[in-house]
Short mmCIF file of C-alpha atoms and ligand atoms in Angstrom, two decimals:
data_model
loop_
_atom_site.label_atom_id
_atom_site.label_comp_id
_atom_site.label_asym_id
_atom_site.label_seq_id
_atom_site.Cartn_x
_atom_site.Cartn_y
_atom_site.Cartn_z
CA MET A 387 87.42 109.05 92.58
CA LEU A 388 87.30 107.12 95.80
CA LEU A 389 89.78 105.23 97.91
CA LYS A 390 87.55 102.51 99.34
CA GLU A 391 90.13 100.42 101.15
CA LEU A 392 93.70 100.72 102.28
CA HIS A 393 95.94 97.87 103.44
CA LEU A 394 99.39 98.31 104.89
CA LYS A 395 101.97 95.65 105.65
CA GLN A 396 105.18 96.67 107.37
CA PHE A 397 104.79 100.23 106.21
CA ARG A 398 106.42 102.71 108.65
CA ASN A 399 104.92 102.01 112.09
CA TYR A 400 102.00 99.99 110.68
CA GLU A 401 102.60 96.28 110.97
CA ASP A 402 99.37 95.07 109.46
CA LEU A 403 96.45 97.40 108.89
CA SER A 404 93.22 97.20 106.92
CA LEU A 405 90.84 100.12 106.64
CA SER A 406 87.63 100.86 104.74
CA PHE A 407 86.60 104.41 103.98
CA GLN A 408 83.45 106.27 103.17
CA ASP A 409 83.15 109.09 100.69
CA GLY A 410 83.22 112.56 102.20
CA LEU A 411 85.43 113.39 105.14
CA THR A 412 87.66 111.10 107.18
CA ILE A 413 89.41 112.66 110.16
CA ILE A 414 92.56 110.98 111.44
CA THR A 415 93.36 112.09 114.92
CA GLY A 416 95.97 111.18 117.50
CA GLU A 417 98.93 112.49 119.41
CA ASN A 418 102.25 113.39 117.83
CA ALA A 419 104.34 110.64 116.24
CA GLN A 420 101.52 108.04 116.26
CA GLY A 421 101.21 107.54 112.50
CA LYS A 422 98.82 110.18 111.12
CA THR A 423 101.12 111.51 108.41
CA ASN A 424 102.31 107.97 107.68
CA LEU A 425 98.77 107.10 106.59
CA LEU A 426 98.58 110.04 104.19
CA GLU A 427 102.04 109.19 102.90
CA ALA A 428 100.82 105.68 102.04
CA ILE A 429 97.90 107.08 100.05
CA PHE A 430 100.21 109.56 98.32
CA LEU A 431 102.54 106.69 97.44
CA LEU A 432 99.69 104.82 95.73
CA SER A 433 99.18 107.86 93.55
CA LEU A 434 102.69 109.07 92.68
CA ALA A 435 104.82 105.99 93.39
CA LYS A 436 106.91 107.98 95.81
CA SER A 437 106.77 109.61 99.20
CA HIS A 438 106.07 113.32 99.61
CA ARG A 439 108.66 113.61 102.37
CA THR A 440 111.58 111.38 101.51
CA ASN A 441 113.50 110.32 98.43
CA GLN A 442 114.71 107.22 100.23
CA ASP A 443 112.02 104.61 99.67
CA ARG A 444 113.53 102.25 102.22
CA GLU A 445 112.74 104.72 105.00
CA MET A 446 109.11 103.72 104.52
CA ILE A 447 109.75 100.03 105.18
CA SER A 448 109.23 99.15 108.85
CA TRP A 449 112.42 98.95 110.81
CA GLU A 450 113.93 95.48 111.05
CA THR A 451 111.94 94.20 108.09
CA ASP A 452 112.89 94.28 104.44
CA GLN A 453 109.67 94.67 102.52
CA ALA A 454 106.48 96.72 102.69
CA ILE A 455 103.21 96.28 100.81
CA ILE A 456 100.75 99.11 100.38
CA SER A 457 97.54 98.35 98.59
CA GLY A 458 94.28 100.13 97.96
CA LEU A 459 90.96 99.62 96.29
CA ILE A 460 90.05 102.49 93.99
CA GLN A 461 86.63 103.31 92.69
CA THR A 462 86.06 105.61 89.75
CA LYS A 463 82.81 106.45 87.98
CA ASN A 464 83.15 103.47 85.72
CA TYR A 465 85.07 100.78 87.48
CA GLU A 466 86.80 99.51 90.57
CA PHE A 467 90.39 98.31 90.63
CA PRO A 468 93.14 97.43 93.11
CA LEU A 469 96.50 99.18 93.24
CA GLU A 470 99.51 97.68 94.93
CA MET A 471 102.98 98.96 95.69
CA HIS A 472 105.77 96.71 96.92
CA LEU A 473 108.77 98.33 98.51
CA THR A 474 111.82 96.11 98.76
CA GLN A 475 115.50 96.67 99.39
CA ALA A 476 116.05 96.13 95.67
CA GLY A 477 113.48 98.65 94.51
CA LYS A 478 109.76 99.12 94.10
CA ILE A 479 107.12 97.38 92.06
CA GLY A 480 103.73 98.82 91.16
CA LYS A 481 100.74 96.66 90.30
CA VAL A 482 97.49 97.76 88.72
CA ASN A 483 94.72 95.18 88.72
CA TYR A 484 97.25 92.70 90.12
CA LEU A 485 99.40 93.17 87.00
CA GLU A 486 102.95 94.25 87.52
CA GLN A 487 103.66 97.44 85.55
CA GLU A 488 106.80 97.45 83.50
CA LYS A 489 107.47 101.10 84.27
CA LEU A 490 106.48 103.12 87.29
CA SER A 491 105.21 105.82 84.93
CA GLN A 492 102.41 103.37 84.04
CA PHE A 493 101.46 103.13 87.70
CA ILE A 494 101.51 106.86 88.45
CA GLY A 495 98.22 108.73 88.26
CA LYS A 496 95.86 105.75 88.41
CA LEU A 497 94.81 107.25 91.72
CA ASN A 498 94.84 111.05 91.79
CA VAL A 499 95.57 112.92 94.99
CA ILE A 500 96.17 116.47 96.09
CA LEU A 501 98.16 116.82 99.29
CA PHE A 502 98.30 119.93 101.40
CA ALA A 503 100.83 119.84 104.25
CA PRO A 504 102.44 122.60 106.32
CA GLU A 505 105.65 122.29 104.24
CA ASP A 506 103.67 123.45 101.22
CA LEU A 507 104.05 127.05 102.35
CA GLN A 508 107.48 126.59 100.78
CA ILE A 509 105.73 126.72 97.42
CA ILE A 510 105.55 130.46 98.00
CA LYS A 511 108.70 131.23 100.00
CA GLY A 512 111.02 128.44 98.95
CA SER A 513 113.22 127.80 95.94
CA PRO A 514 112.07 127.55 92.30
CA GLY A 515 112.71 123.80 92.46
CA GLY A 516 109.82 123.36 94.86
CA ARG A 517 107.51 125.30 92.57
CA ARG A 518 108.53 123.20 89.58
CA LYS A 519 107.83 120.07 91.61
CA PHE A 520 104.42 121.47 92.46
CA ILE A 521 103.58 121.85 88.75
CA ASP A 522 105.12 118.54 87.72
CA ALA A 523 103.33 116.53 90.40
CA GLU A 524 99.93 117.65 89.20
CA LEU A 525 100.56 117.56 85.47
CA GLY A 526 102.40 114.26 85.81
CA GLN A 527 99.49 112.47 87.42
CA ALA A 528 96.86 114.00 85.14
CA GLN A 529 98.65 113.64 81.81
CA PRO A 530 100.69 110.54 81.06
CA LEU A 531 102.20 112.29 78.02
CA TYR A 532 103.52 115.10 80.19
CA LEU A 533 105.09 112.62 82.59
CA GLN A 534 106.73 110.73 79.74
CA THR A 535 108.06 113.95 78.18
CA LEU A 536 109.41 115.06 81.54
CA LEU A 537 111.27 111.77 81.98
CA ASP A 538 112.61 111.98 78.42
CA TYR A 539 113.65 115.59 78.90
CA ASN A 540 115.52 114.77 82.10
CA ARG A 541 117.34 111.98 80.33
CA THR A 542 118.36 114.21 77.40
CA LEU A 543 119.40 116.94 79.79
CA LYS A 544 121.61 114.54 81.71
CA GLN A 545 123.22 113.33 78.51
CA ARG A 546 123.79 116.89 77.26
CA ASN A 547 125.22 118.00 80.59
CA ARG A 548 127.53 115.02 80.67
CA TYR A 549 128.77 115.81 77.17
CA LEU A 550 129.38 119.45 78.08
CA LYS A 551 131.18 118.47 81.25
CA GLU A 552 133.37 115.89 79.54
CA PHE A 553 134.43 118.51 76.99
CA GLY A 554 136.63 119.88 79.76
CA TYR A 555 138.80 116.70 79.59
CA ARG A 556 138.52 116.13 75.87
CA SER A 557 140.00 118.10 73.00
CA THR A 558 137.36 117.27 70.38
CA PHE A 559 133.80 118.41 70.31
CA ASP A 560 131.37 116.57 68.04
CA GLU A 561 129.26 119.46 66.72
CA LEU A 562 126.80 117.21 64.97
CA TYR A 563 126.15 115.01 68.00
CA PHE A 564 125.75 118.09 70.17
CA ALA A 565 123.33 119.68 67.71
CA VAL A 566 121.18 116.54 67.73
CA LEU A 567 121.10 116.52 71.52
CA THR A 568 120.20 120.20 71.57
CA GLU A 569 117.41 119.77 69.07
CA GLN A 570 115.97 116.88 71.06
CA LEU A 571 116.18 118.93 74.23
CA ILE A 572 114.41 121.88 72.61
CA ASP A 573 111.62 119.66 71.27
CA GLN A 574 110.97 118.21 74.69
CA ALA A 575 111.41 121.55 76.46
CA THR A 576 108.83 123.21 74.24
CA ILE A 577 106.21 120.58 75.00
CA LEU A 578 106.86 120.87 78.74
CA ILE A 579 106.67 124.66 78.72
CA GLN A 580 103.53 124.78 76.62
CA GLU A 581 101.81 122.36 78.98
CA ARG A 582 103.05 124.19 82.05
CA LYS A 583 101.87 127.55 80.73
CA ARG A 584 98.43 126.19 79.95
CA PHE A 585 98.32 124.61 83.39
CA VAL A 586 99.32 127.86 85.12
CA LYS A 587 96.72 129.82 83.19
CA ALA A 588 93.96 127.34 84.02
CA LEU A 589 95.06 127.19 87.63
CA GLU A 590 95.04 130.98 87.90
CA GLU A 591 91.52 131.17 86.56
CA LEU A 592 90.29 128.64 89.10
CA ALA A 593 92.33 129.94 92.04
CA GLN A 594 91.43 133.62 91.68
CA PRO A 595 87.78 133.46 92.75
CA ILE A 596 88.58 131.03 95.58
CA HIS A 597 91.38 133.28 96.74
CA THR A 598 89.18 136.35 96.63
CA GLU A 599 86.62 134.50 98.74
CA LEU A 600 89.27 133.38 101.26
CA SER A 601 90.79 136.84 101.57
CA LYS A 602 87.36 138.45 101.84
CA GLY A 603 87.92 140.40 98.67
CA ARG A 604 91.05 142.13 99.93
CA ASP A 605 93.71 140.44 97.80
CA ILE A 606 94.02 139.72 94.11
CA LEU A 607 96.12 136.68 93.19
CA GLU A 608 97.95 136.32 89.90
CA LEU A 609 100.15 133.50 88.60
CA SER A 610 102.81 133.82 86.00
CA TYR A 611 105.14 131.23 84.44
CA LYS A 612 108.70 132.51 84.26
CA ALA A 613 111.13 130.93 81.84
CA ASN A 614 114.71 131.53 82.96
CA HIS A 615 115.50 133.93 80.15
CA SER A 616 113.49 137.07 79.46
CA THR A 617 113.33 136.53 75.67
CA LEU A 618 111.34 133.35 76.30
CA ASN A 619 108.59 135.11 78.20
CA GLY A 620 105.73 136.97 76.61
CA ILE A 621 106.16 135.23 73.24
CA ASP A 622 103.73 133.06 71.36
CA GLU A 623 103.84 129.26 71.75
CA SER A 624 104.74 128.94 68.08
CA GLU A 625 107.82 131.14 68.53
CA LEU A 626 109.20 129.23 71.48
CA LYS A 627 111.24 126.71 69.54
CA ASP A 628 113.06 129.34 67.48
CA ALA A 629 113.67 131.48 70.54
CA TYR A 630 115.28 128.51 72.31
CA GLN A 631 117.39 127.70 69.27
CA ASP A 632 118.69 131.31 69.14
CA LEU A 633 119.42 131.26 72.83
CA PHE A 634 121.35 127.99 72.64
CA ASN A 635 123.31 129.24 69.63
CA GLN A 636 124.38 132.29 71.59
CA ALA A 637 125.08 130.34 74.74
CA LYS A 638 127.13 127.51 73.23
CA GLU A 639 130.59 128.77 74.12
CA ARG A 640 129.49 129.71 77.62
CA GLU A 641 127.89 126.30 78.07
CA LYS A 642 131.14 124.62 77.04
CA GLU A 643 133.06 126.74 79.53
CA ARG A 644 130.64 126.09 82.36
CA GLY A 645 129.98 122.46 81.45
CA VAL A 646 126.24 122.71 81.98
CA THR A 647 122.98 123.43 80.14
CA LEU A 648 122.02 127.01 80.90
CA TYR A 649 118.40 127.24 79.72
CA GLY A 650 115.31 125.11 79.88
CA PRO A 651 112.29 124.18 81.96
CA HIS A 652 114.55 122.63 84.62
CA ARG A 653 115.46 126.19 85.57
CA ASP A 654 112.11 127.91 85.16
CA ASP A 655 109.97 129.34 87.91
CA LEU A 656 106.40 130.17 88.80
CA GLU A 657 105.61 133.58 90.22
CA PHE A 658 102.75 134.41 92.55
CA LEU A 659 101.61 138.01 92.73
CA ILE A 660 99.40 139.46 95.43
CA ASN A 661 98.02 142.83 94.44
CA GLU A 662 100.85 142.95 91.90
CA ASN A 663 103.62 142.33 94.43
CA ASN A 664 105.70 139.17 94.31
CA ALA A 665 104.38 136.96 97.10
CA GLN A 666 107.75 135.27 97.54
CA PHE A 667 109.05 138.46 99.13
CA TYR A 668 106.00 140.34 100.32
CA ALA A 669 103.30 137.90 101.44
CA SER A 670 102.65 137.55 105.19
CA GLN A 671 102.33 134.10 106.82
CA GLY A 672 98.56 134.34 106.65
CA GLN A 673 98.62 135.45 103.03
CA GLN A 674 100.93 132.55 102.11
CA ARG A 675 98.59 130.10 103.77
CA THR A 676 95.63 131.60 101.92
CA ILE A 677 97.41 131.39 98.57
CA VAL A 678 98.37 127.75 99.09
CA LEU A 679 94.88 126.77 100.20
CA ALA A 680 93.39 128.51 97.15
CA LEU A 681 95.93 126.71 94.94
CA LYS A 682 95.12 123.31 96.38
CA LEU A 683 91.38 123.79 95.98
CA ALA A 684 91.93 125.07 92.45
CA GLU A 685 94.13 122.06 91.66
CA THR A 686 91.32 119.82 92.86
CA GLU A 687 88.95 121.43 90.36
CA LEU A 688 91.58 121.36 87.64
CA LEU A 689 92.22 117.64 88.06
CA LYS A 690 88.49 117.13 87.74
CA GLN A 691 88.59 119.02 84.44
CA LEU A 692 91.62 117.14 83.17
CA THR A 693 90.64 113.62 84.21
CA GLY A 694 86.88 113.75 84.67
CA GLU A 695 87.11 112.78 88.33
CA TYR A 696 87.79 114.64 91.54
CA PRO A 697 91.06 113.61 93.14
CA VAL A 698 91.35 112.46 96.73
CA LEU A 699 92.33 115.36 98.97
CA LEU A 700 94.91 114.83 101.73
CA LEU A 701 95.12 117.58 104.32
CA ASP A 702 97.95 117.08 106.77
CA ASP A 703 97.64 119.15 109.89
CA VAL A 704 96.48 122.29 108.14
CA LEU A 705 93.12 122.86 109.75
CA SER A 706 94.39 124.23 113.02
CA GLU A 707 96.06 127.03 111.09
CA LEU A 708 92.80 128.22 109.58
CA ASP A 709 90.26 130.47 111.27
CA ASP A 710 86.58 129.48 111.32
CA GLY A 711 85.72 131.50 108.25
CA ARG A 712 88.39 129.84 106.14
CA GLN A 713 87.58 126.39 107.54
CA HIS A 714 84.02 126.97 106.48
CA ILE A 715 85.01 127.96 102.95
CA LEU A 716 87.31 124.94 102.71
CA MET A 717 84.54 122.59 103.82
CA SER A 718 82.04 124.12 101.44
CA HIS A 719 84.40 123.47 98.54
CA ILE A 720 85.02 119.83 99.31
CA GLU A 721 81.68 118.90 100.74
CA ALA A 722 80.01 115.89 99.22
CA LYS A 723 82.16 115.87 96.12
CA VAL A 724 85.78 115.32 97.18
CA GLN A 725 86.84 112.44 99.38
CA THR A 726 89.07 114.06 101.98
CA PHE A 727 91.50 112.71 104.57
CA LEU A 728 92.39 115.17 107.23
CA THR A 729 94.85 114.73 110.07
CA THR A 730 94.79 116.69 113.28
CA ALA A 731 96.21 116.24 116.76
CA SER A 732 92.92 117.32 118.26
CA ILE A 733 89.40 117.57 116.91
CA GLN A 734 88.72 120.48 119.18
CA GLY A 735 88.31 123.62 117.14
CA ILE A 736 87.01 121.83 114.07
CA GLU A 737 83.84 123.25 112.70
CA LEU A 738 80.94 121.25 114.11
CA ASP A 739 79.06 120.72 110.90
CA ALA A 740 82.03 118.99 109.34
CA LEU A 741 82.65 116.85 112.43
CA ASN A 742 79.13 115.49 112.48
CA LYS A 743 79.39 114.06 109.02
CA ALA A 744 82.92 112.73 109.31
CA GLN A 745 84.33 109.27 109.83
CA ILE A 746 86.73 109.65 112.75
CA LEU A 747 89.74 107.38 113.19
CA LYS A 748 91.99 107.52 116.21
CA VAL A 749 95.62 106.48 115.75
CA ARG A 750 97.81 105.23 118.55
CA ASN A 751 101.20 103.77 117.87
CA GLY A 752 100.38 102.35 114.46
CA GLU A 753 96.97 101.02 115.44
CA ILE A 754 93.62 102.50 114.49
CA TYR A 755 90.54 102.80 116.67
CA SER A 756 87.19 103.96 115.30
CA GLU A 757 85.44 106.61 117.36
N1 ATP B 1356 110.41 102.90 108.91
C1 ATP B 1356 109.75 102.99 110.07
N2 ATP B 1356 109.53 101.91 110.82
C2 ATP B 1356 108.86 101.99 111.98
N3 ATP B 1356 108.39 103.13 112.50
C3 ATP B 1356 108.58 104.25 111.80
C4 ATP B 1356 109.26 104.25 110.55
N4 ATP B 1356 109.30 105.52 110.09
C5 ATP B 1356 108.67 106.26 110.99
N5 ATP B 1356 108.22 105.51 112.03
C6 ATP B 1356 107.49 105.96 113.22
O1 ATP B 1356 106.42 106.79 112.81
C7 ATP B 1356 106.39 107.91 113.69
C8 ATP B 1356 105.93 109.14 112.96
O2 ATP B 1356 104.68 108.98 112.43
P1 ATP B 1356 103.95 110.18 111.74
O3 ATP B 1356 104.91 111.04 111.05
O4 ATP B 1356 102.82 109.62 110.97
O5 ATP B 1356 103.42 110.96 113.02
P2 ATP B 1356 102.17 111.93 113.16
O6 ATP B 1356 101.10 111.18 113.86
O7 ATP B 1356 101.86 112.54 111.87
O8 ATP B 1356 102.77 112.99 114.18
P3 ATP B 1356 102.73 114.59 114.18
O9 ATP B 1356 101.45 114.95 114.86
O10 ATP B 1356 103.90 114.94 115.01
O11 ATP B 1356 102.84 115.06 112.79
C9 ATP B 1356 107.81 108.13 114.15
O12 ATP B 1356 107.83 108.62 115.44
C10 ATP B 1356 108.40 106.75 114.10
O13 ATP B 1356 108.37 106.18 115.36
MG1 MG B 1357 102.28 114.40 111.07
#
């Protein structure tokens, strides 16, 4: 999949910008705070209908204006189509082929991207929420059904939590209504967990050889999906529903006391093991970086398997952290097959081979100069 053109109007510090891209590597270079990450953010937005660094969409609209338009021309194996995102004070509108999409979920995933930014080291060291986001972002853009189930699950969860919370002020508890909500929640939870487990397994298989290569054979990486109650782990997919039902039966009184849903995929986690030790606690900086790079390259392959096309790879400021050997491995994985956008303050220190083939764009204060 290829992003052939990008147009920005009043997006961040870009007043009016039009760019055409080649396949292969595009290097975006420039000093700090000139607009390098802003460009990647715009591409990310065309894929996932949101920013990777803020939940406040209006932050992306240029100061002193009230609307931004981000559009791109996408080319897949079979056809070419425009994508457009309008950010306004009132909300956002996504268009595919100039047609306004009723729901943003219909816009998401038309362009597939994988982003790797320095903050992604948090996937290893940070909270479970970040790891769930990591899984959801990929599955959500590759599988519309997963995205829909996730949205449905979140809605049911909210409803169930509200009912549990309100019980504190109410004297009656409608058992039947609560049982229906619980059953709905379990149905949706089971689908999410099955998909996540399959995803984690597939990702592990793809990441392991890449990781071994990156760590020069020293470290073995393993991934394991961790549901937030031990009885839910290590059981067959077919037993999951019953196990959840048992758990919720046991937990009902406690849930009423606490006013919140205690189990479910919204509390699950993903564990990374390096040589059988939990990487969250034991991995060094360099090991964390290696794991994340292996994950991102594996995700790229996995999206190809799931959708039939390679995603667009966005690498924000990560090259300078990699030694020559790892840079070389990275380049050999993306070369000629994955369109890649890479930002860096300086092109010094970038492997020469890669530089020679790249399109180089220089950013200064929201304006782009070709080199
Ligand atoms: N809504 C906005 N309107 C106008 N300008 C903005 C807006 N949001 C951010 N900016 C400008 O964009 C700049 C940051 O751009 P960006 O994050 O892309 O920098 P960068 O080139 O990636 O820098 P670094 O090398 O430090 O990562 C900010 O300094 C700010 O001036
Ligand atoms: Mg930046």
